[in-house]
């Protein structure tokens, strides 16, 4: 359910989350894939590079609608799942 493309029209930026080798990986056109570690159901942490803490956003039925960066200078950046 996490895999997909996430976009921010405001930032004109796209991230991809992919499942490879039984792990989740995040990347964008400027960064190589970085492994993601789940902490609970909605907190994602990157092992290195990119930005390091993401909070998954869900609708009332529990479906993933996007994510928000919640750490450092990137706090508040919101991306919608397409």
PDB file of N, CA and C in Angstrom:
ATOM      1  N   UNK A   1       0.817  -1.196   0.000  1.00  0.00           N
ATOM      2  CA  UNK A   1       0.000   0.000   0.000  1.00  0.00           C
ATOM      3  C   UNK A   1       0.859   1.258   0.000  1.00  0.00           C
ATOM      4  N   UNK A   2       2.111   1.192   0.477  1.00  0.00           N
ATOM      5  CA  UNK A   2       2.976   2.365   0.520  1.00  0.00           C
ATOM      6  C   UNK A   2       3.548   2.712  -0.854  1.00  0.00           C
ATOM      7  N   UNK A   3       3.767   1.694  -1.683  1.00  0.00           N
ATOM      8  CA  UNK A   3       4.394   1.924  -2.983  1.00  0.00           C
ATOM      9  C   UNK A   3       3.529   2.824  -3.842  1.00  0.00           C
ATOM     10  N   UNK A   4       4.189   3.731  -4.543  1.00  0.00           N
ATOM     11  CA  UNK A   4       3.477   4.621  -5.447  1.00  0.00           C
ATOM     12  C   UNK A   4       4.258   5.892  -5.689  1.00  0.00           C
ATOM     13  N   UNK A   5       3.622   6.809  -6.410  1.00  0.00           N
ATOM     14  CA  UNK A   5       4.200   8.101  -6.736  1.00  0.00           C
ATOM     15  C   UNK A   5       3.511   9.164  -5.889  1.00  0.00           C
ATOM     16  N   UNK A   6       4.304  10.039  -5.316  1.00  0.00           N
ATOM     17  CA  UNK A   6       3.812  11.094  -4.434  1.00  0.00           C
ATOM     18  C   UNK A   6       4.284  12.431  -4.992  1.00  0.00           C
ATOM     19  N   UNK A   7       3.363  13.380  -5.158  1.00  0.00           N
ATOM     20  CA  UNK A   7       3.722  14.650  -5.782  1.00  0.00           C
ATOM     21  C   UNK A   7       3.353  15.836  -4.898  1.00  0.00           C
ATOM     22  N   UNK A   8       4.120  16.896  -5.064  1.00  0.00           N
ATOM     23  CA  UNK A   8       3.807  18.190  -4.466  1.00  0.00           C
ATOM     24  C   UNK A   8       3.775  19.199  -5.590  1.00  0.00           C
ATOM     25  N   UNK A   9       2.578  19.698  -5.910  1.00  0.00           N
ATOM     26  CA  UNK A   9       2.467  20.721  -6.947  1.00  0.00           C
ATOM     27  C   UNK A   9       3.164  21.999  -6.499  1.00  0.00           C
ATOM     28  N   UNK A  10       3.042  22.316  -5.223  1.00  0.00           N
ATOM     29  CA  UNK A  10       3.641  23.529  -4.670  1.00  0.00           C
ATOM     30  C   UNK A  10       5.158  23.526  -4.841  1.00  0.00           C
ATOM     31  N   UNK A  11       5.782  22.393  -4.564  1.00  0.00           N
ATOM     32  CA  UNK A  11       7.236  22.283  -4.657  1.00  0.00           C
ATOM     33  C   UNK A  11       7.711  21.818  -6.028  1.00  0.00           C
ATOM     34  N   UNK A  12       6.760  21.424  -6.891  1.00  0.00           N
ATOM     35  CA  UNK A  12       7.085  20.874  -8.213  1.00  0.00           C
ATOM     36  C   UNK A  12       8.101  19.751  -8.076  1.00  0.00           C
ATOM     37  N   UNK A  13       7.757  18.791  -7.208  1.00  0.00           N
ATOM     38  CA  UNK A  13       8.666  17.692  -6.882  1.00  0.00           C
ATOM     39  C   UNK A  13       7.870  16.396  -6.771  1.00  0.00           C
ATOM     40  N   UNK A  14       8.503  15.306  -7.156  1.00  0.00           N
ATOM     41  CA  UNK A  14       7.884  13.979  -7.104  1.00  0.00           C
ATOM     42  C   UNK A  14       8.824  13.012  -6.401  1.00  0.00           C
ATOM     43  N   UNK A  15       8.259  12.188  -5.529  1.00  0.00           N
ATOM     44  CA  UNK A  15       8.992  11.094  -4.894  1.00  0.00           C
ATOM     45  C   UNK A  15       8.314   9.785  -5.253  1.00  0.00           C
ATOM     46  N   UNK A  16       9.097   8.734  -5.299  1.00  0.00           N
ATOM     47  CA  UNK A  16       8.560   7.388  -5.508  1.00  0.00           C
ATOM     48  C   UNK A  16       8.933   6.522  -4.317  1.00  0.00           C
ATOM     49  N   UNK A  17       7.963   5.717  -3.888  1.00  0.00           N
ATOM     50  CA  UNK A  17       8.234   4.673  -2.916  1.00  0.00           C
ATOM     51  C   UNK A  17       8.016   3.359  -3.637  1.00  0.00           C
ATOM     52  N   UNK A  18       9.028   2.500  -3.587  1.00  0.00           N
ATOM     53  CA  UNK A  18       8.974   1.209  -4.273  1.00  0.00           C
ATOM     54  C   UNK A  18       9.296   0.097  -3.298  1.00  0.00           C
ATOM     55  N   UNK A  19       8.762  -1.077  -3.593  1.00  0.00           N
ATOM     56  CA  UNK A  19       9.101  -2.260  -2.811  1.00  0.00           C
ATOM     57  C   UNK A  19      10.076  -3.093  -3.617  1.00  0.00           C
ATOM     58  N   UNK A  20      11.265  -3.335  -3.027  1.00  0.00           N
ATOM     59  CA  UNK A  20      12.298  -4.153  -3.658  1.00  0.00           C
ATOM     60  C   UNK A  20      12.939  -5.003  -2.582  1.00  0.00           C
ATOM     61  N   UNK A  21      13.174  -6.256  -2.890  1.00  0.00           N
ATOM     62  CA  UNK A  21      13.876  -7.154  -1.966  1.00  0.00           C
ATOM     63  C   UNK A  21      13.232  -7.155  -0.582  1.00  0.00           C
ATOM     64  N   UNK A  22      11.886  -7.174  -0.539  1.00  0.00           N
ATOM     65  CA  UNK A  22      11.109  -7.192   0.702  1.00  0.00           C
ATOM     66  C   UNK A  22      11.352  -5.971   1.590  1.00  0.00           C
ATOM     67  N   UNK A  23      11.766  -4.855   0.987  1.00  0.00           N
ATOM     68  CA  UNK A  23      11.980  -3.608   1.712  1.00  0.00           C
ATOM     69  C   UNK A  23      11.359  -2.463   0.922  1.00  0.00           C
ATOM     70  N   UNK A  24      11.109  -1.351   1.606  1.00  0.00           N
ATOM     71  CA  UNK A  24      10.631  -0.147   0.943  1.00  0.00           C
ATOM     72  C   UNK A  24      11.801   0.787   0.679  1.00  0.00           C
ATOM     73  N   UNK A  25      11.746   1.458  -0.478  1.00  0.00           N
ATOM     74  CA  UNK A  25      12.797   2.381  -0.897  1.00  0.00           C
ATOM     75  C   UNK A  25      12.158   3.658  -1.399  1.00  0.00           C
ATOM     76  N   UNK A  26      12.757   4.813  -1.074  1.00  0.00           N
ATOM     77  CA  UNK A  26      12.261   6.102  -1.538  1.00  0.00           C
ATOM     78  C   UNK A  26      13.318   6.760  -2.405  1.00  0.00           C
ATOM     79  N   UNK A  27      12.852   7.412  -3.483  1.00  0.00           N
ATOM     80  CA  UNK A  27      13.780   8.115  -4.370  1.00  0.00           C
ATOM     81  C   UNK A  27      13.048   9.257  -5.065  1.00  0.00           C
ATOM     82  N   UNK A  28      13.833  10.125  -5.689  1.00  0.00           N
ATOM     83  CA  UNK A  28      13.301  11.098  -6.634  1.00  0.00           C
ATOM     84  C   UNK A  28      14.335  11.278  -7.730  1.00  0.00           C
ATOM     85  N   UNK A  29      14.073  12.167  -8.681  1.00  0.00           N
ATOM     86  CA  UNK A  29      14.977  12.253  -9.832  1.00  0.00           C
ATOM     87  C   UNK A  29      16.372  12.751  -9.453  1.00  0.00           C
ATOM     88  N   UNK A  30      16.495  13.383  -8.304  1.00  0.00           N
ATOM     89  CA  UNK A  30      17.790  13.908  -7.884  1.00  0.00           C
ATOM     90  C   UNK A  30      18.538  13.002  -6.903  1.00  0.00           C
ATOM     91  N   UNK A  31      17.874  11.958  -6.408  1.00  0.00           N
ATOM     92  CA  UNK A  31      18.474  11.108  -5.372  1.00  0.00           C
ATOM     93  C   UNK A  31      18.291   9.637  -5.683  1.00  0.00           C
ATOM     94  N   UNK A  32      19.337   8.875  -5.433  1.00  0.00           N
ATOM     95  CA  UNK A  32      19.253   7.427  -5.576  1.00  0.00           C
ATOM     96  C   UNK A  32      18.308   6.873  -4.508  1.00  0.00           C
ATOM     97  N   UNK A  33      17.780   5.668  -4.729  1.00  0.00           N
ATOM     98  CA  UNK A  33      16.889   5.062  -3.723  1.00  0.00           C
ATOM     99  C   UNK A  33      17.553   4.904  -2.365  1.00  0.00           C
ATOM    100  N   UNK A  34      16.776   5.188  -1.324  1.00  0.00           N
ATOM    101  CA  UNK A  34      17.222   5.055   0.061  1.00  0.00           C
ATOM    102  C   UNK A  34      16.243   4.122   0.769  1.00  0.00           C
ATOM    103  N   UNK A  35      16.785   3.189   1.541  1.00  0.00           N
ATOM    104  CA  UNK A  35      15.943   2.230   2.250  1.00  0.00           C
ATOM    105  C   UNK A  35      15.144   2.915   3.349  1.00  0.00           C
ATOM    106  N   UNK A  36      13.875   2.515   3.480  1.00  0.00           N
ATOM    107  CA  UNK A  36      12.968   3.068   4.479  1.00  0.00           C
ATOM    108  C   UNK A  36      12.724   2.026   5.559  1.00  0.00           C
ATOM    109  N   UNK A  37      12.721   2.467   6.798  1.00  0.00           N
ATOM    110  CA  UNK A  37      12.360   1.625   7.930  1.00  0.00           C
ATOM    111  C   UNK A  37      11.025   2.099   8.473  1.00  0.00           C
ATOM    112  N   UNK A  38      10.094   1.183   8.656  1.00  0.00           N
ATOM    113  CA  UNK A  38       8.797   1.513   9.244  1.00  0.00           C
ATOM    114  C   UNK A  38       8.894   1.521  10.759  1.00  0.00           C
ATOM    115  N   UNK A  39       8.271   2.515  11.366  1.00  0.00           N
ATOM    116  CA  UNK A  39       8.144   2.559  12.823  1.00  0.00           C
ATOM    117  C   UNK A  39       6.644   2.692  13.080  1.00  0.00           C
ATOM    118  N   UNK A  40       6.017   1.583  13.394  1.00  0.00           N
ATOM    119  CA  UNK A  40       4.561   1.569  13.445  1.00  0.00           C
ATOM    120  C   UNK A  40       4.019   1.554  12.031  1.00  0.00           C
ATOM    121  N   UNK A  41       2.812   1.990  11.875  1.00  0.00           N
ATOM    122  CA  UNK A  41       2.148   1.932  10.574  1.00  0.00           C
ATOM    123  C   UNK A  41       2.370   3.181   9.738  1.00  0.00           C
ATOM    124  N   UNK A  42       2.617   4.322  10.383  1.00  0.00           N
ATOM    125  CA  UNK A  42       2.606   5.577   9.642  1.00  0.00           C
ATOM    126  C   UNK A  42       3.872   6.416   9.740  1.00  0.00           C
ATOM    127  N   UNK A  43       4.904   5.914  10.381  1.00  0.00           N
ATOM    128  CA  UNK A  43       6.154   6.670  10.465  1.00  0.00           C
ATOM    129  C   UNK A  43       7.231   5.936   9.682  1.00  0.00           C
ATOM    130  N   UNK A  44       7.808   6.637   8.720  1.00  0.00           N
ATOM    131  CA  UNK A  44       8.855   6.081   7.876  1.00  0.00           C
ATOM    132  C   UNK A  44      10.149   6.844   8.148  1.00  0.00           C
ATOM    133  N   UNK A  45      11.246   6.111   8.261  1.00  0.00           N
ATOM    134  CA  UNK A  45      12.548   6.720   8.476  1.00  0.00           C
ATOM    135  C   UNK A  45      13.511   6.229   7.400  1.00  0.00           C
ATOM    136  N   UNK A  46      14.285   7.153   6.813  1.00  0.00           N
ATOM    137  CA  UNK A  46      15.275   6.802   5.816  1.00  0.00           C
ATOM    138  C   UNK A  46      16.592   6.477   6.503  1.00  0.00           C
ATOM    139  N   UNK A  47      17.298   5.481   5.968  1.00  0.00           N
ATOM    140  CA  UNK A  47      18.579   5.091   6.562  1.00  0.00           C
ATOM    141  C   UNK A  47      19.658   6.139   6.337  1.00  0.00           C
ATOM    142  N   UNK A  48      19.584   6.831   5.202  1.00  0.00           N
ATOM    143  CA  UNK A  48      20.571   7.872   4.906  1.00  0.00           C
ATOM    144  C   UNK A  48      20.056   8.713   3.754  1.00  0.00           C
ATOM    145  N   UNK A  49      20.692   9.850   3.562  1.00  0.00           N
ATOM    146  CA  UNK A  49      20.341  10.689   2.434  1.00  0.00           C
ATOM    147  C   UNK A  49      18.932  11.230   2.516  1.00  0.00           C
ATOM    148  N   UNK A  50      18.473  11.802   1.442  1.00  0.00           N
ATOM    149  CA  UNK A  50      17.136  12.396   1.331  1.00  0.00           C
ATOM    150  C   UNK A  50      16.755  13.124   2.612  1.00  0.00           C
ATOM    151  N   UNK A  51      15.559  12.963   3.023  1.00  0.00           N
ATOM    152  CA  UNK A  51      15.021  13.610   4.212  1.00  0.00           C
ATOM    153  C   UNK A  51      14.650  12.477   5.144  1.00  0.00           C
ATOM    154  N   UNK A  52      14.732  12.661   6.444  1.00  0.00           N
ATOM    155  CA  UNK A  52      14.765  11.445   7.245  1.00  0.00           C
ATOM    156  C   UNK A  52      13.507  10.993   7.970  1.00  0.00           C
ATOM    157  N   UNK A  53      12.437  11.794   8.103  1.00  0.00           N
ATOM    158  CA  UNK A  53      11.252  11.314   8.818  1.00  0.00           C
ATOM    159  C   UNK A  53       9.997  11.733   8.066  1.00  0.00           C
ATOM    160  N   UNK A  54       9.181  10.746   7.735  1.00  0.00           N
ATOM    161  CA  UNK A  54       7.958  10.954   6.951  1.00  0.00           C
ATOM    162  C   UNK A  54       6.776  10.405   7.739  1.00  0.00           C
ATOM    163  N   UNK A  55       5.700  11.172   7.773  1.00  0.00           N
ATOM    164  CA  UNK A  55       4.451  10.732   8.382  1.00  0.00           C
ATOM    165  C   UNK A  55       3.445  10.450   7.278  1.00  0.00           C
ATOM    166  N   UNK A  56       2.942   9.223   7.225  1.00  0.00           N
ATOM    167  CA  UNK A  56       1.946   8.835   6.228  1.00  0.00           C
ATOM    168  C   UNK A  56       0.604   9.468   6.577  1.00  0.00           C
ATOM    169  N   UNK A  57      -0.082   9.997   5.565  1.00  0.00           N
ATOM    170  CA  UNK A  57      -1.425  10.569   5.719  1.00  0.00           C
ATOM    171  C   UNK A  57      -2.436   9.569   5.166  1.00  0.00           C
ATOM    172  N   UNK A  58      -3.559   9.401   5.870  1.00  0.00           N
ATOM    173  CA  UNK A  58      -4.594   8.449   5.466  1.00  0.00           C
ATOM    174  C   UNK A  58      -5.960   9.107   5.457  1.00  0.00           C
ATOM    175  N   UNK A  59      -6.877   8.537   4.645  1.00  0.00           N
ATOM    176  CA  UNK A  59      -8.259   9.003   4.655  1.00  0.00           C
ATOM    177  C   UNK A  59      -9.031   8.275   5.753  1.00  0.00           C
ATOM    178  N   UNK A  60     -10.311   8.554   5.867  1.00  0.00           N
ATOM    179  CA  UNK A  60     -11.141   7.971   6.934  1.00  0.00           C
ATOM    180  C   UNK A  60     -11.217   6.452   6.864  1.00  0.00           C
ATOM    181  N   UNK A  61     -10.975   5.882   5.678  1.00  0.00           N
ATOM    182  CA  UNK A  61     -11.017   4.425   5.515  1.00  0.00           C
ATOM    183  C   UNK A  61      -9.643   3.783   5.684  1.00  0.00           C
ATOM    184  N   UNK A  62      -8.645   4.583   6.028  1.00  0.00           N
ATOM    185  CA  UNK A  62      -7.319   4.043   6.260  1.00  0.00           C
ATOM    186  C   UNK A  62      -6.438   3.933   5.037  1.00  0.00           C
ATOM    187  N   UNK A  63      -6.905   4.417   3.881  1.00  0.00           N
ATOM    188  CA  UNK A  63      -6.111   4.361   2.652  1.00  0.00           C
ATOM    189  C   UNK A  63      -5.078   5.484   2.645  1.00  0.00           C
ATOM    190  N   UNK A  64      -3.897   5.181   2.164  1.00  0.00           N
ATOM    191  CA  UNK A  64      -2.834   6.185   2.104  1.00  0.00           C
ATOM    192  C   UNK A  64      -3.181   7.227   1.048  1.00  0.00           C
ATOM    193  N   UNK A  65      -3.158   8.487   1.474  1.00  0.00           N
ATOM    194  CA  UNK A  65      -3.451   9.595   0.564  1.00  0.00           C
ATOM    195  C   UNK A  65      -2.214  10.434   0.271  1.00  0.00           C
ATOM    196  N   UNK A  66      -1.162  10.258   1.064  1.00  0.00           N
ATOM    197  CA  UNK A  66       0.052  11.032   0.857  1.00  0.00           C
ATOM    198  C   UNK A  66       0.968  10.920   2.054  1.00  0.00           C
ATOM    199  N   UNK A  67       1.921  11.847   2.120  1.00  0.00           N
ATOM    200  CA  UNK A  67       2.811  11.890   3.275  1.00  0.00           C
ATOM    201  C   UNK A  67       3.263  13.312   3.521  1.00  0.00           C
ATOM    202  N   UNK A  68       3.811  13.511   4.724  1.00  0.00           N
ATOM    203  CA  UNK A  68       4.352  14.810   5.113  1.00  0.00           C
ATOM    204  C   UNK A  68       5.721  14.611   5.735  1.00  0.00           C
ATOM    205  N   UNK A  69       6.689  15.409   5.294  1.00  0.00           N
ATOM    206  CA  UNK A  69       7.985  15.409   5.960  1.00  0.00           C
ATOM    207  C   UNK A  69       7.807  16.141   7.276  1.00  0.00           C
ATOM    208  N   UNK A  70       8.307  15.564   8.366  1.00  0.00           N
ATOM    209  CA  UNK A  70       8.077  16.174   9.674  1.00  0.00           C
ATOM    210  C   UNK A  70       9.363  16.408  10.460  1.00  0.00           C
ATOM    211  N   UNK A  71      10.475  16.557   9.754  1.00  0.00           N
ATOM    212  CA  UNK A  71      11.730  16.790  10.472  1.00  0.00           C
ATOM    213  C   UNK A  71      12.537  17.905   9.809  1.00  0.00           C
ATOM    214  N   UNK A  72      13.264  18.625  10.622  1.00  0.00           N
ATOM    215  CA  UNK A  72      14.212  19.618  10.138  1.00  0.00           C
ATOM    216  C   UNK A  72      13.604  20.704   9.267  1.00  0.00           C
ATOM    217  N   UNK A  73      14.403  21.175   8.328  1.00  0.00           N
ATOM    218  CA  UNK A  73      13.997  22.261   7.445  1.00  0.00           C
ATOM    219  C   UNK A  73      12.866  21.871   6.511  1.00  0.00           C
ATOM    220  N   UNK A  74      12.619  20.581   6.360  1.00  0.00           N
ATOM    221  CA  UNK A  74      11.585  20.114   5.428  1.00  0.00           C
ATOM    222  C   UNK A  74      10.240  19.899   6.105  1.00  0.00           C
ATOM    223  N   UNK A  75      10.148  20.153   7.399  1.00  0.00           N
ATOM    224  CA  UNK A  75       8.889  19.943   8.124  1.00  0.00           C
ATOM    225  C   UNK A  75       7.761  20.713   7.448  1.00  0.00           C
ATOM    226  N   UNK A  76       6.650  20.022   7.254  1.00  0.00           N
ATOM    227  CA  UNK A  76       5.480  20.639   6.657  1.00  0.00           C
ATOM    228  C   UNK A  76       5.337  20.421   5.166  1.00  0.00           C
ATOM    229  N   UNK A  77       6.353  19.869   4.508  1.00  0.00           N
ATOM    230  CA  UNK A  77       6.225  19.573   3.080  1.00  0.00           C
ATOM    231  C   UNK A  77       5.254  18.408   2.922  1.00  0.00           C
ATOM    232  N   UNK A  78       4.191  18.610   2.134  1.00  0.00           N
ATOM    233  CA  UNK A  78       3.150  17.598   1.966  1.00  0.00           C
ATOM    234  C   UNK A  78       3.121  17.121   0.524  1.00  0.00           C
ATOM    235  N   UNK A  79       3.035  15.793   0.358  1.00  0.00           N
ATOM    236  CA  UNK A  79       2.975  15.168  -0.963  1.00  0.00           C
ATOM    237  C   UNK A  79       1.717  14.304  -1.036  1.00  0.00           C
ATOM    238  N   UNK A  80       1.025  14.367  -2.181  1.00  0.00           N
ATOM    239  CA  UNK A  80      -0.186  13.568  -2.395  1.00  0.00           C
ATOM    240  C   UNK A  80       0.144  12.343  -3.225  1.00  0.00           C
ATOM    241  N   UNK A  81      -0.448  11.221  -2.851  1.00  0.00           N
ATOM    242  CA  UNK A  81      -0.251   9.981  -3.604  1.00  0.00           C
ATOM    243  C   UNK A  81      -1.121  10.027  -4.848  1.00  0.00           C
ATOM    244  N   UNK A  82      -0.537   9.674  -5.996  1.00  0.00           N
ATOM    245  CA  UNK A  82      -1.295   9.668  -7.246  1.00  0.00           C
ATOM    246  C   UNK A  82      -1.638   8.278  -7.675  1.00  0.00           C
TER     247      UNK A  82
END
